[in-house]
XYZ file of C-alpha atoms in Angstrom:
367
model
C 6.269 10.430 -50.296
C 5.090 11.741 -46.924
C 3.824 9.347 -44.423
C 0.270 9.834 -43.265
C -0.140 11.556 -39.886
C -1.508 9.213 -37.312
C -5.044 10.072 -36.011
C -4.817 7.551 -33.234
C -5.481 9.313 -29.953
C -6.170 7.988 -26.441
C -9.502 8.620 -24.700
C -9.507 12.090 -23.172
C -9.558 10.797 -19.536
C -6.633 8.502 -20.322
C -4.592 11.366 -21.778
C -5.320 13.498 -18.726
C -4.234 10.766 -16.221
C -0.870 11.265 -14.640
C 1.137 8.066 -14.144
C 2.221 6.621 -10.790
C 5.716 7.630 -9.955
C 7.669 4.809 -8.104
C 10.398 5.338 -5.598
C 13.162 4.502 -8.029
C 16.512 3.065 -7.697
C 20.009 4.376 -6.836
C 23.282 3.002 -8.145
C 25.856 3.498 -5.373
C 29.032 5.278 -6.046
C 30.631 4.405 -2.735
C 29.329 0.904 -2.004
C 26.075 -0.874 -1.187
C 22.992 1.209 -1.435
C 20.620 1.416 1.646
C 17.167 1.087 -0.082
C 14.855 2.850 2.326
C 12.356 4.303 -0.172
C 9.769 1.704 -1.029
C 8.672 0.151 2.320
C 10.142 -3.278 1.508
C 10.999 -5.979 4.066
C 14.638 -5.842 4.719
C 14.721 -9.610 5.414
C 13.358 -10.416 2.034
C 10.732 -13.276 1.819
C 10.150 -16.096 4.244
C 12.667 -18.831 3.482
C 9.693 -21.124 3.129
C 8.349 -18.877 0.348
C 11.527 -19.002 -1.480
C 11.676 -22.732 -1.431
C 8.012 -23.005 -2.492
C 8.560 -20.822 -5.417
C 11.714 -22.778 -6.550
C 9.739 -26.045 -6.337
C 7.113 -24.883 -8.971
C 9.410 -22.889 -11.449
C 10.070 -26.107 -13.352
C 6.422 -26.382 -14.284
C 6.256 -22.830 -15.722
C 5.162 -24.137 -19.117
C 1.737 -25.060 -17.484
C -0.900 -22.524 -16.721
C -1.590 -22.179 -12.974
C -4.918 -23.059 -11.466
C -7.273 -20.295 -12.688
C -9.287 -20.480 -9.478
C -6.245 -20.246 -7.124
C -8.035 -22.591 -4.857
C -5.059 -23.546 -2.755
C -3.885 -19.892 -2.442
C -7.280 -18.678 -1.434
C -7.731 -21.510 1.064
C -4.347 -20.783 2.677
C -5.319 -17.100 2.988
C -8.693 -17.889 4.472
C -7.249 -20.280 6.988
C -4.451 -17.949 8.028
C -6.804 -14.962 8.400
C -9.853 -16.738 10.040
C -12.094 -16.302 7.063
C -14.768 -18.930 6.780
C -16.095 -18.458 3.211
C -13.174 -18.933 0.709
C -15.447 -17.776 -2.124
C -15.237 -14.212 -0.748
C -11.435 -14.196 -1.040
C -10.083 -13.003 -4.324
C -6.603 -12.883 -5.739
C -4.647 -10.322 -7.810
C -1.334 -9.349 -9.302
C -0.645 -6.998 -6.334
C -3.229 -4.744 -4.604
C -2.885 -2.229 -7.471
C -4.742 -4.654 -9.642
C -7.557 -4.790 -7.042
C -7.861 -0.996 -7.113
C -8.126 -0.960 -10.792
C -10.618 -3.853 -11.039
C -12.926 -2.461 -8.433
C -12.886 0.912 -10.112
C -13.542 -0.695 -13.432
C -16.494 -2.473 -11.932
C -18.124 0.371 -10.019
C -16.986 3.848 -11.204
C -16.843 5.489 -14.599
C -17.560 8.756 -16.400
C -19.902 10.919 -14.240
C -19.066 9.053 -11.011
C -16.862 10.203 -8.157
C -14.061 8.325 -6.367
C -13.068 9.557 -2.913
C -9.808 9.407 -1.060
C -8.010 11.709 1.336
C -5.551 14.459 0.813
C -2.308 12.414 1.285
C -3.606 9.044 -0.005
C -1.812 6.412 -2.034
C -1.655 7.841 -5.537
C -2.892 4.843 -7.272
C -6.418 5.740 -6.267
C -6.261 8.812 -8.391
C -4.542 6.914 -11.197
C -7.258 4.353 -11.361
C -10.142 6.809 -11.134
C -8.681 8.844 -14.019
C -7.937 5.688 -16.051
C -11.586 4.805 -15.925
C -12.965 8.316 -16.431
C -14.228 8.806 -12.909
C -13.708 12.126 -11.129
C -11.343 12.112 -8.180
C -12.526 13.922 -4.986
C -9.705 14.665 -2.505
C -10.813 15.024 1.124
C -8.683 17.353 3.323
C -6.744 15.851 6.265
C -5.848 17.196 9.605
C -2.303 16.627 10.859
C -1.804 14.288 7.953
C -4.781 12.167 9.355
C -8.143 11.305 7.782
C -11.208 12.577 9.516
C -14.615 10.779 9.528
C -16.609 14.056 9.386
C -14.504 15.408 6.491
C -14.939 12.271 4.488
C -18.728 12.147 5.018
C -18.976 15.816 4.059
C -17.490 15.041 0.666
C -19.790 12.220 -0.173
C -22.395 12.970 -2.878
C -24.970 11.107 -4.912
C -22.227 10.601 -7.497
C -19.754 8.958 -5.113
C -19.267 5.353 -5.902
C -16.032 4.280 -4.107
C -14.151 5.510 -0.952
C -10.653 4.245 -0.832
C -9.085 4.541 2.734
C -5.673 3.132 3.556
C -5.355 2.331 7.183
C -2.532 2.772 8.126
C -2.169 5.338 5.388
C 0.748 5.485 2.930
C 2.737 7.811 2.929
C 1.869 9.397 6.193
C 1.787 6.293 8.579
C -1.393 7.638 10.277
C -4.525 5.761 10.855
C -8.148 5.898 12.114
C -9.191 3.666 15.113
C -11.422 0.759 14.459
C -14.334 2.607 16.246
C -13.750 5.424 13.781
C -13.870 3.079 10.884
C -17.103 1.617 12.231
C -18.637 5.021 12.605
C -17.693 5.970 8.990
C -19.025 2.565 7.846
C -22.344 3.019 9.470
C -22.741 6.620 8.206
C -21.807 6.007 4.541
C -24.901 5.746 2.202
C -25.571 2.345 0.700
C -24.534 3.449 -2.817
C -20.733 3.847 -1.724
C -18.349 1.001 -1.839
C -16.022 1.407 1.134
C -12.548 -0.084 0.287
C -10.200 -0.429 3.270
C -6.617 -0.807 2.119
C -4.811 -2.866 4.777
C -1.415 -3.051 3.023
C 0.374 -2.302 6.341
C -2.053 -3.995 8.689
C 0.270 -6.991 9.647
C 2.548 -4.477 11.288
C -0.184 -3.852 13.887
C -0.586 -7.550 14.545
C -3.306 -10.290 14.308
C -5.894 -8.497 16.469
C -6.102 -5.595 14.126
C -6.157 -7.867 11.049
C -9.002 -9.684 12.532
C -10.898 -6.368 13.265
C -10.512 -5.367 9.559
C -11.858 -8.847 8.582
C -14.874 -8.345 10.862
C -15.573 -4.903 9.329
C -16.297 -6.591 6.032
C -18.854 -8.866 7.726
C -20.599 -5.929 9.359
C -21.786 -4.316 6.037
C -22.213 -5.708 2.527
C -20.643 -2.586 1.045
C -17.242 -2.974 2.598
C -14.045 -4.562 0.995
C -10.788 -5.214 2.779
C -7.777 -5.180 0.424
C -4.313 -6.664 1.265
C -0.831 -7.186 -0.340
C 2.092 -9.592 -0.045
C 4.524 -6.856 -0.972
C 5.251 -5.389 2.412
C 5.694 -7.627 5.547
C 5.659 -10.865 3.502
C 8.657 -9.472 1.344
C 7.104 -10.573 -2.010
C 7.116 -7.118 -3.752
C 8.576 -8.391 -7.020
C 6.097 -11.354 -7.170
C 3.095 -9.007 -7.372
C 0.642 -10.633 -5.274
C -2.405 -9.306 -3.507
C -5.801 -10.514 -2.222
C -9.046 -9.068 -0.835
C -11.955 -10.108 1.324
C -15.313 -8.949 -0.144
C -19.037 -9.415 0.156
C -20.205 -12.336 -1.947
C -22.088 -10.199 -4.498
C -19.010 -7.970 -5.007
C -16.615 -10.875 -5.275
C -18.871 -12.451 -7.923
C -18.672 -9.257 -9.984
C -14.914 -8.933 -9.461
C -14.349 -12.507 -10.678
C -16.166 -11.809 -13.907
C -13.395 -9.429 -15.172
C -10.355 -10.711 -13.312
C -7.846 -12.216 -15.738
C -8.091 -16.082 -15.652
C -4.335 -16.379 -14.773
C -3.605 -12.973 -13.254
C -1.273 -14.443 -10.594
C 1.739 -16.428 -11.694
C 2.497 -19.949 -10.232
C 5.600 -18.825 -8.370
C 3.767 -16.018 -6.661
C 0.873 -18.347 -5.738
C 3.276 -20.999 -4.252
C 5.290 -18.253 -2.272
C 2.020 -16.809 -0.990
C 0.799 -20.128 0.300
C 4.063 -20.813 2.072
C 4.435 -17.342 3.561
C 0.894 -16.506 4.758
C 1.122 -19.177 7.410
C 4.811 -18.506 8.523
C 4.000 -16.860 11.753
C 7.573 -17.026 12.983
C 8.751 -14.980 10.047
C 5.870 -12.541 10.482
C 6.641 -12.014 14.145
C 10.325 -11.506 13.555
C 9.727 -8.926 10.794
C 6.977 -7.131 12.980
C 9.192 -7.087 16.116
C 12.192 -5.761 14.125
C 9.997 -3.006 12.649
C 8.601 -1.997 15.921
C 12.009 -1.751 17.589
C 13.719 0.205 14.830
C 10.768 2.490 14.054
C 10.955 3.685 17.607
C 14.685 4.051 17.493
C 14.660 6.080 14.288
C 11.702 8.285 15.421
C 13.272 9.117 18.709
C 16.687 9.862 17.135
C 15.242 12.179 14.490
C 13.129 13.983 17.058
C 16.296 14.430 19.135
C 17.996 15.992 16.035
C 15.288 18.664 15.836
C 13.545 16.988 12.889
C 9.887 16.428 13.946
C 8.922 12.825 13.279
C 5.435 11.796 14.537
C 4.529 8.211 15.494
C 3.867 5.862 12.594
C 1.835 2.702 12.503
C 3.438 1.212 9.457
C 7.031 0.275 8.411
C 8.152 3.771 7.576
C 8.391 7.147 9.169
C 7.856 10.670 7.920
C 10.189 13.425 8.843
C 9.685 17.173 8.684
C 12.599 19.454 7.502
C 10.975 22.879 7.788
C 11.181 23.806 4.129
C 11.114 22.121 0.692
C 14.671 23.300 0.091
C 16.011 21.724 3.254
C 14.103 18.461 2.538
C 15.625 18.372 -0.972
C 19.136 19.054 0.497
C 18.782 16.221 2.944
C 17.491 13.973 0.243
C 20.547 14.790 -1.954
C 22.943 14.393 1.064
C 21.437 10.884 1.651
C 21.894 9.979 -2.083
C 25.476 11.162 -1.965
C 25.989 8.685 0.848
C 24.257 5.912 -1.125
C 21.076 5.956 0.940
C 17.742 6.204 -0.916
C 14.556 7.549 0.896
C 11.328 8.737 -0.689
C 10.583 12.411 -1.479
C 6.890 12.909 -1.142
C 6.259 16.212 -2.705
C 4.096 14.475 -5.165
C 1.781 13.750 -2.243
C 1.495 17.410 -1.344
C 4.222 17.017 1.370
C 7.277 18.903 -0.120
C 8.867 19.626 3.276
C 8.999 15.951 4.375
C 10.755 12.816 3.491
C 9.432 9.238 3.989
C 11.996 6.726 5.374
C 11.375 2.989 5.311
C 12.472 0.823 8.240
C 15.320 -1.247 6.812
C 17.905 -3.563 8.210
C 19.630 -2.528 11.474
C 22.857 -1.737 9.480
C 20.988 0.456 6.856
C 18.884 2.138 9.611
C 22.069 3.034 11.544
C 23.739 4.287 8.284
C 20.754 6.573 7.693
C 20.879 7.953 11.150
C 24.639 8.630 11.064
C 24.099 10.464 7.760
C 21.272 12.514 9.298
C 23.433 13.435 12.219
C 26.096 14.682 9.821
C 23.445 16.693 7.795
C 21.919 18.366 10.856
C 25.388 19.193 12.311
C 26.377 21.049 9.059
C 23.111 22.841 8.327
């Protein structure tokens, strides 16, 4: 007897959505792998965060505080935020992207982001039936006028990472203010500050203050980068009160696990760890940028914990990527972001950074 053919089909906009492609893993044939593909903190989490997570794991049979009051209060205290009710939590900043899109954009609406923006913006727009609108960049950098020229009556959300992933470029705070002031009031302006800690407390405070300037602006953050909690999946955002109230309506009641919450509380106030991580990144980002430029591989300044290097052709970029893999070094090919002639390289440990530079010296000498 023939089995009936299933007539279960996904919604058309779900079927048309292309999934996010992560950086992947590499199993070394020669020894330890230098993981320079996913912009992780080479030092791992703060020791204080590790101890805090260990301290609560024994209580894993009990649900965490659904309000995450202690975590939100710790974030607010560390970031100079006066109203804790406007701080929201998430299982990574990816969840914030999805929940905001779910709240404010659907079929018939438009979601804006720039040409080489983080691909989760497109994934989330498609998953909720909204139309993605891509704004061209100039020299891999967003432009205020270009963005404003793409805004329409159907535009509901503008996602802008600053600094941007995967390019490492950014707009100045004055440019962000000009954009904020010129956007019509029906557009939710979401500033993704995933890499803002690498610029320091002054810039972080400026992003916070942008939210207070307009009741249509959200600042989104993550613990996956400088805090070294990528596997914990922890994010947060600072929002106008009305938007936070809507967000909290659909946020899962236990969307952050207890270990992540405890680690976040411990790490957000560990200024010594943050400074050490930031100083290491600033030092090695400059060393790697200068070395690659000296090899004849154009590498512009970056404001994040990675650099982007030009190889002149897609074929040469692919060859360099394979050469690095053959030497147990994993970097990120970014052809999926429309940059097939470039590779993105995370700033890793001093040892891994030097391994990468030695391998690139060998590559350029032979080709």
